[in-house]
């Protein structure tokens, strides 16, 4: 593959990106959560290229990105509960796992089970314009090598996948900075991955708590395997202070190499998490991380930190 092209998020850049996607190429694009590595979900060759570029296990299914609930309904069967969640939170950082329609026409490679498909409608103008211009669902995992920290800026994508993908649309930093929350509606509804939409915002609508994925045995979202989102250096969590030789990722007032939020704002911390991990990783020293409260966005932050600190498989 030749060099990765950088595209501007304007009309011309989006038209070029859409043209590449229709020709089966790989284009990274911004969403409100993290940058996605997009491909035409209908073309086997394009979807296969995603797995190759990321070095992603072929059994790990992809999220399909569409422009509206109507477009999603052409791909999956919506229960009344799924309709309610989509109405409440789309566009936005919620992925729904729903029964795939046999008529959907999406590549089997994107949905290895052939049974359940993950769908979301991103809330980001560049992503929305690109989906419209491409005129088809876009399969898009986070635009990082498999197992590494997700990208929240075009520069992160370039450093992880430069030379392995065709283009990147640079839409600036991601507003939320954590991947979408993944929910499988049903009895009980399940939280498959905590993310950019806190569970406590979803549960009042459902009128019951979200069950965890664990009660089912095998992990259903392979992103939930222990070691994931990992920088190349070691991570030590719940550290009150750094030890000699460590970088310190702080939260709240006090000295730190980098601070997730000096004011202790958990939403700002989510926005900064992956960018700070990329930056500290580049410094090459082990990272000690301050304690982060485990509520709201904190739940997803701690989930990612635990996986980043887990022993490498
Ligand atoms: O915010 C996001 O969700 C970003 C942006 C680009 O949209 N995408 C993202 O994709 O995080 P990825 O592939 O890095 O993580 C998607 C997770 C994986 O853990 C995958 O196993 C799970 O979703 N997943 C996808 N399809 C699934 C399905 N049918 N059933 C269960 N889990 C699924
Ligand atoms: Mg990912």
Short mmCIF file of C-alpha atoms and ligand atoms in Angstrom, two decimals:
data_model
loop_
_atom_site.label_atom_id
_atom_site.label_comp_id
_atom_site.label_asym_id
_atom_site.label_seq_id
_atom_site.Cartn_x
_atom_site.Cartn_y
_atom_site.Cartn_z
CA UNK A 1 0.00 0.00 0.00
CA UNK A 2 1.17 3.53 -0.77
CA UNK A 3 1.24 6.46 1.65
CA UNK A 4 -1.88 7.32 3.66
CA UNK A 5 -3.59 10.48 2.34
CA UNK A 6 -4.79 13.15 4.79
CA UNK A 7 -8.14 14.67 3.79
CA UNK A 8 -9.80 17.84 5.07
CA UNK A 9 -13.32 17.57 6.53
CA UNK A 10 -14.75 19.85 3.81
CA UNK A 11 -16.99 19.05 0.83
CA UNK A 12 -14.08 18.08 -1.41
CA UNK A 13 -12.38 15.96 1.25
CA UNK A 14 -15.60 14.13 2.12
CA UNK A 15 -16.34 13.50 -1.58
CA UNK A 16 -12.85 12.00 -2.06
CA UNK A 17 -13.26 9.87 1.07
CA UNK A 18 -16.67 8.60 -0.08
CA UNK A 19 -15.24 7.77 -3.51
CA UNK A 20 -12.41 5.77 -1.92
CA UNK A 21 -14.90 3.89 0.29
CA UNK A 22 -17.10 2.98 -2.68
CA UNK A 23 -14.00 1.60 -4.40
CA UNK A 24 -13.38 -0.71 -1.44
CA UNK A 25 -10.61 1.36 0.20
CA UNK A 26 -10.02 2.01 3.91
CA UNK A 27 -10.72 5.52 5.25
CA UNK A 28 -10.38 6.55 8.89
CA UNK A 29 -12.89 9.20 9.96
CA UNK A 30 -13.79 11.12 13.12
CA UNK A 31 -16.81 10.29 15.26
CA UNK A 32 -17.91 11.84 18.55
CA UNK A 33 -16.41 8.84 20.41
CA UNK A 34 -13.11 7.85 18.72
CA UNK A 35 -11.80 7.72 15.14
CA UNK A 36 -13.20 4.78 13.17
CA UNK A 37 -11.49 2.79 10.42
CA UNK A 38 -14.22 2.75 7.79
CA UNK A 39 -14.92 0.40 4.90
CA UNK A 40 -17.96 -0.38 2.75
CA UNK A 41 -19.83 -2.96 4.87
CA UNK A 42 -21.29 -4.56 1.72
CA UNK A 43 -17.91 -5.48 0.13
CA UNK A 44 -16.10 -8.57 1.41
CA UNK A 45 -12.76 -7.35 0.13
CA UNK A 46 -13.07 -4.00 1.90
CA UNK A 47 -14.13 -5.58 5.19
CA UNK A 48 -11.32 -8.13 4.96
CA UNK A 49 -8.88 -5.23 4.54
CA UNK A 50 -9.99 -3.77 7.91
CA UNK A 51 -9.02 -6.98 9.71
CA UNK A 52 -5.68 -7.10 7.87
CA UNK A 53 -4.78 -3.44 8.55
CA UNK A 54 -5.59 -3.70 12.27
CA UNK A 55 -4.29 -7.26 12.66
CA UNK A 56 -7.68 -7.99 14.21
CA UNK A 57 -8.86 -11.56 14.91
CA UNK A 58 -11.48 -12.42 12.23
CA UNK A 59 -13.94 -13.65 14.88
CA UNK A 60 -14.28 -10.14 16.36
CA UNK A 61 -17.36 -8.54 14.75
CA UNK A 62 -17.55 -4.93 13.54
CA UNK A 63 -19.97 -2.10 14.30
CA UNK A 64 -21.90 -0.87 11.25
CA UNK A 65 -22.39 2.90 11.05
CA UNK A 66 -25.54 4.24 9.41
CA UNK A 67 -27.17 7.64 9.03
CA UNK A 68 -30.56 7.01 10.62
CA UNK A 69 -32.78 4.52 12.41
CA UNK A 70 -34.57 3.93 9.11
CA UNK A 71 -31.28 2.85 7.53
CA UNK A 72 -30.58 0.67 10.57
CA UNK A 73 -34.00 -0.99 10.26
CA UNK A 74 -33.05 -2.22 6.79
CA UNK A 75 -30.21 -4.17 8.41
CA UNK A 76 -31.64 -5.41 11.72
CA UNK A 77 -34.89 -6.30 13.45
CA UNK A 78 -35.87 -3.73 16.08
CA UNK A 79 -37.94 -4.74 19.11
CA UNK A 80 -40.08 -1.99 20.71
CA UNK A 81 -37.37 -1.61 23.36
CA UNK A 82 -34.70 -1.18 20.66
CA UNK A 83 -36.84 1.48 18.95
CA UNK A 84 -37.15 3.32 22.25
CA UNK A 85 -33.39 3.30 22.83
CA UNK A 86 -32.66 4.42 19.27
CA UNK A 87 -35.23 7.22 19.52
CA UNK A 88 -33.75 8.41 22.79
CA UNK A 89 -30.02 8.18 22.03
CA UNK A 90 -29.41 8.25 18.25
CA UNK A 91 -27.49 9.94 16.88
CA UNK A 92 -25.07 9.35 19.75
CA UNK A 93 -22.58 7.11 21.54
CA UNK A 94 -24.86 4.05 21.84
CA UNK A 95 -24.34 0.84 19.84
CA UNK A 96 -27.26 -1.59 19.70
CA UNK A 97 -26.72 -5.33 19.10
CA UNK A 98 -29.76 -6.63 17.23
CA UNK A 99 -30.86 -9.63 15.10
CA UNK A 100 -29.42 -9.30 11.57
CA UNK A 101 -31.94 -9.33 8.73
CA UNK A 102 -31.12 -12.09 6.23
CA UNK A 103 -31.83 -9.51 3.48
CA UNK A 104 -29.36 -6.94 4.89
CA UNK A 105 -26.72 -7.69 2.26
CA UNK A 106 -23.77 -6.89 4.52
CA UNK A 107 -20.51 -8.81 4.26
CA UNK A 108 -20.50 -12.00 6.32
CA UNK A 109 -16.99 -11.02 7.42
CA UNK A 110 -18.36 -8.03 9.36
CA UNK A 111 -20.90 -10.21 11.17
CA UNK A 112 -19.15 -13.55 11.73
CA UNK A 113 -22.03 -15.00 13.79
CA UNK A 114 -24.45 -14.23 10.95
CA UNK A 115 -27.01 -13.68 13.70
CA UNK A 116 -26.46 -10.47 15.68
CA UNK A 117 -25.25 -7.19 14.22
CA UNK A 118 -23.95 -4.11 16.06
CA UNK A 119 -25.28 -0.77 14.76
CA UNK A 120 -24.87 2.86 15.59
CA UNK A 121 -25.64 6.34 14.23
CA UNK A 122 -22.71 8.64 15.04
CA UNK A 123 -23.37 12.18 16.26
CA UNK A 124 -20.59 13.94 14.36
CA UNK A 125 -21.16 16.11 11.27
CA UNK A 126 -18.17 14.78 9.29
CA UNK A 127 -19.15 11.16 9.99
CA UNK A 128 -22.77 11.88 9.06
CA UNK A 129 -21.77 13.60 5.82
CA UNK A 130 -19.42 10.76 4.91
CA UNK A 131 -22.07 8.07 5.50
CA UNK A 132 -24.52 10.05 3.35
CA UNK A 133 -21.98 10.61 0.58
CA UNK A 134 -20.87 6.96 0.59
CA UNK A 135 -24.52 5.90 0.42
CA UNK A 136 -23.99 2.64 2.27
CA UNK A 137 -23.36 1.37 5.80
CA UNK A 138 -19.77 1.73 6.92
CA UNK A 139 -18.14 -1.00 8.97
CA UNK A 140 -15.80 0.79 11.37
CA UNK A 141 -13.82 -0.46 14.35
CA UNK A 142 -11.68 2.00 16.27
CA UNK A 143 -8.80 3.09 13.99
CA UNK A 144 -5.93 1.56 16.01
CA UNK A 145 -3.87 -1.61 15.67
CA UNK A 146 -5.77 -4.41 17.46
CA UNK A 147 -5.24 -4.33 21.23
CA UNK A 148 -3.74 -0.83 21.32
CA UNK A 149 -5.08 2.48 22.62
CA UNK A 150 -7.98 3.95 20.58
CA UNK A 151 -7.36 7.15 18.58
CA UNK A 152 -9.04 10.45 19.46
CA UNK A 153 -7.11 12.56 16.91
CA UNK A 154 -5.97 12.08 13.31
CA UNK A 155 -2.33 12.07 14.48
CA UNK A 156 -3.01 8.97 16.63
CA UNK A 157 -4.44 7.17 13.59
CA UNK A 158 -1.47 8.15 11.48
CA UNK A 159 1.05 6.92 14.06
CA UNK A 160 -0.75 3.57 14.51
CA UNK A 161 -1.93 2.78 10.97
CA UNK A 162 -0.05 5.15 8.64
CA UNK A 163 0.99 3.32 5.46
CA UNK A 164 -1.55 0.55 6.17
CA UNK A 165 -4.74 2.45 5.24
CA UNK A 166 -5.70 4.62 2.26
CA UNK A 167 -6.81 7.87 3.89
CA UNK A 168 -7.70 9.73 7.07
CA UNK A 169 -10.30 12.49 7.25
CA UNK A 170 -8.95 14.91 9.87
CA UNK A 171 -11.93 16.20 11.82
CA UNK A 172 -10.02 17.39 14.88
CA UNK A 173 -10.26 15.89 18.37
CA UNK A 174 -13.20 13.64 19.34
CA UNK A 175 -15.76 15.31 21.63
CA UNK A 176 -16.37 12.32 23.93
CA UNK A 177 -13.10 10.43 23.68
CA UNK A 178 -14.38 6.98 24.78
CA UNK A 179 -15.92 4.31 22.55
CA UNK A 180 -19.69 3.91 22.39
CA UNK A 181 -21.66 2.07 25.05
CA UNK A 182 -22.80 -1.31 23.66
CA UNK A 183 -26.23 -2.62 24.66
CA UNK A 184 -28.03 -5.77 23.62
CA UNK A 185 -31.76 -5.22 24.24
CA UNK A 186 -33.66 -8.31 25.40
CA UNK A 187 -34.66 -10.09 28.57
CA UNK A 188 -32.67 -8.93 30.42
CA UNK A 189 -31.13 -6.08 28.43
CA UNK A 190 -27.34 -6.37 28.65
CA UNK A 191 -24.51 -3.89 28.86
CA UNK A 192 -21.81 -5.47 26.66
CA UNK A 193 -19.36 -2.54 26.98
CA UNK A 194 -19.53 0.58 29.17
CA UNK A 195 -18.72 3.65 27.11
CA UNK A 196 -19.55 7.21 26.15
CA UNK A 197 -23.19 6.95 27.24
CA UNK A 198 -23.32 6.22 30.99
CA UNK A 199 -25.50 3.19 31.92
CA UNK A 200 -27.35 5.30 34.46
CA UNK A 201 -28.77 7.41 31.62
CA UNK A 202 -30.11 4.29 29.89
CA UNK A 203 -31.55 2.36 32.85
CA UNK A 204 -34.36 4.82 33.76
CA UNK A 205 -35.75 4.43 30.23
CA UNK A 206 -35.67 0.65 30.44
CA UNK A 207 -37.16 0.72 33.92
CA UNK A 208 -34.70 -1.99 35.03
CA UNK A 209 -30.96 -2.38 35.50
CA UNK A 210 -28.76 -3.50 32.62
CA UNK A 211 -27.34 -6.99 33.17
CA UNK A 212 -23.63 -7.60 32.61
CA UNK A 213 -22.26 -9.70 29.75
CA UNK A 214 -20.54 -12.07 32.19
CA UNK A 215 -23.60 -14.15 33.16
CA UNK A 216 -23.50 -15.70 29.70
CA UNK A 217 -20.11 -17.43 29.90
CA UNK A 218 -18.03 -16.62 26.81
CA UNK A 219 -17.24 -12.92 26.25
CA UNK A 220 -19.64 -11.67 23.58
CA UNK A 221 -17.74 -8.48 22.80
CA UNK A 222 -14.16 -9.60 22.19
CA UNK A 223 -13.09 -6.03 22.95
CA UNK A 224 -13.92 -7.16 26.45
CA UNK A 225 -11.04 -9.63 26.56
CA UNK A 226 -8.69 -8.73 29.40
CA UNK A 227 -5.70 -7.12 27.68
CA UNK A 228 -6.92 -4.39 25.36
CA UNK A 229 -6.50 -0.67 24.86
CA UNK A 230 -2.91 -1.22 25.97
CA UNK A 231 0.00 1.21 25.65
CA UNK A 232 3.38 -0.47 25.10
CA UNK A 233 4.64 0.56 28.56
CA UNK A 234 3.39 -0.83 31.91
CA UNK A 235 0.49 0.77 33.75
CA UNK A 236 -0.05 0.89 37.55
CA UNK A 237 -3.55 1.89 38.70
CA UNK A 238 -4.95 3.67 41.79
CA UNK A 239 -1.55 5.24 42.46
CA UNK A 240 -1.55 8.06 45.01
CA UNK A 241 1.85 9.23 43.69
CA UNK A 242 4.43 8.14 41.10
CA UNK A 243 7.44 6.03 42.04
CA UNK A 244 10.93 6.83 40.75
CA UNK A 245 11.08 6.48 36.98
CA UNK A 246 7.30 6.53 36.44
CA UNK A 247 5.23 9.10 34.57
CA UNK A 248 2.13 10.16 36.53
CA UNK A 249 -1.32 10.49 34.97
CA UNK A 250 -3.19 12.67 37.44
CA UNK A 251 -6.83 13.42 38.15
CA UNK A 252 -7.75 16.48 40.21
CA UNK A 253 -5.38 19.10 41.66
CA UNK A 254 -1.72 18.23 42.26
CA UNK A 255 1.54 17.60 40.43
CA UNK A 256 1.37 15.21 37.47
CA UNK A 257 3.19 14.52 34.20
CA UNK A 258 -0.20 14.94 32.51
CA UNK A 259 -3.56 15.56 34.16
CA UNK A 260 -6.88 14.06 32.99
CA UNK A 261 -8.70 16.98 34.63
CA UNK A 262 -7.16 19.35 37.14
CA UNK A 263 -10.66 20.42 38.20
CA UNK A 264 -11.71 16.79 38.73
CA UNK A 265 -14.27 16.89 35.88
CA UNK A 266 -14.96 13.27 34.86
CA UNK A 267 -16.24 14.21 31.40
CA UNK A 268 -13.07 16.16 30.65
CA UNK A 269 -11.08 13.17 31.94
CA UNK A 270 -12.84 10.89 29.42
CA UNK A 271 -12.00 13.32 26.60
CA UNK A 272 -8.32 13.36 27.59
CA UNK A 273 -7.82 9.69 28.51
CA UNK A 274 -6.65 8.13 25.23
CA UNK A 275 -4.71 11.22 24.09
CA UNK A 276 -2.79 11.33 27.37
CA UNK A 277 -2.11 7.57 27.19
CA UNK A 278 -0.76 8.00 23.64
CA UNK A 279 1.47 10.89 24.80
CA UNK A 280 2.77 9.13 27.93
CA UNK A 281 3.34 5.93 25.94
CA UNK A 282 5.58 7.92 23.57
CA UNK A 283 7.66 9.08 26.57
CA UNK A 284 8.57 5.43 27.17
CA UNK A 285 8.41 5.35 31.01
CA UNK A 286 5.95 3.16 32.97
CA UNK A 287 2.76 5.03 33.85
CA UNK A 288 1.21 5.39 37.31
CA UNK A 289 -2.45 6.45 37.21
CA UNK A 290 -4.32 8.37 39.92
CA UNK A 291 -7.55 6.88 41.33
CA UNK A 292 -10.63 7.76 39.23
CA UNK A 293 -14.16 7.78 40.73
CA UNK A 294 -16.16 4.81 39.39
CA UNK A 295 -19.41 6.61 38.53
CA UNK A 296 -20.88 7.94 35.26
CA UNK A 297 -18.11 8.28 32.67
CA UNK A 298 -15.72 7.02 35.36
CA UNK A 299 -17.06 3.51 34.91
CA UNK A 300 -15.94 3.40 31.26
CA UNK A 301 -12.64 5.13 32.09
CA UNK A 302 -11.82 2.54 34.77
CA UNK A 303 -12.90 -0.28 32.43
CA UNK A 304 -10.38 0.90 29.80
CA UNK A 305 -7.65 1.47 32.40
CA UNK A 306 -8.06 -2.03 33.87
CA UNK A 307 -7.75 -3.55 30.40
CA UNK A 308 -4.75 -1.37 29.60
CA UNK A 309 -3.07 -2.55 32.81
CA UNK A 310 -3.96 -6.25 32.38
CA UNK A 311 -1.15 -8.75 31.73
CA UNK A 312 -0.50 -9.01 27.96
CA UNK A 313 -1.77 -12.21 26.36
O1 LIG B 1 -17.42 4.29 19.52
C1 LIG B 1 -17.28 3.23 18.92
O2 LIG B 1 -18.00 2.24 19.12
C2 LIG B 1 -16.16 3.17 17.85
C3 LIG B 1 -16.51 4.16 16.76
C4 LIG B 1 -15.54 4.11 15.62
O3 LIG B 1 -17.82 3.97 16.33
N1 LIG B 1 -16.02 1.85 17.35
C5 LIG B 1 -15.48 0.84 18.09
O4 LIG B 1 -15.35 -0.36 17.39
O5 LIG B 1 -15.14 0.97 19.24
P1 LIG B 1 -14.44 -1.55 17.92
O6 LIG B 1 -14.50 -2.58 16.85
O7 LIG B 1 -13.13 -1.06 18.30
O8 LIG B 1 -15.23 -2.10 19.14
C6 LIG B 1 -16.49 -2.68 18.89
C7 LIG B 1 -16.80 -3.72 19.92
C8 LIG B 1 -15.88 -4.92 19.85
O9 LIG B 1 -15.52 -5.26 21.18
C9 LIG B 1 -16.75 -6.00 19.23
O10 LIG B 1 -16.41 -7.27 19.73
C10 LIG B 1 -18.13 -5.58 19.68
O11 LIG B 1 -18.12 -4.19 19.61
N2 LIG B 1 -19.16 -6.07 18.77
C11 LIG B 1 -19.30 -5.78 17.47
N3 LIG B 1 -20.32 -6.48 16.93
C12 LIG B 1 -20.85 -7.21 17.92
C13 LIG B 1 -21.91 -8.14 18.00
N4 LIG B 1 -22.65 -8.45 16.96
N5 LIG B 1 -22.17 -8.71 19.20
C14 LIG B 1 -21.43 -8.39 20.27
N6 LIG B 1 -20.40 -7.52 20.27
C15 LIG B 1 -20.11 -6.95 19.11
MG1 LIG B 2 -11.51 -0.92 19.41
#
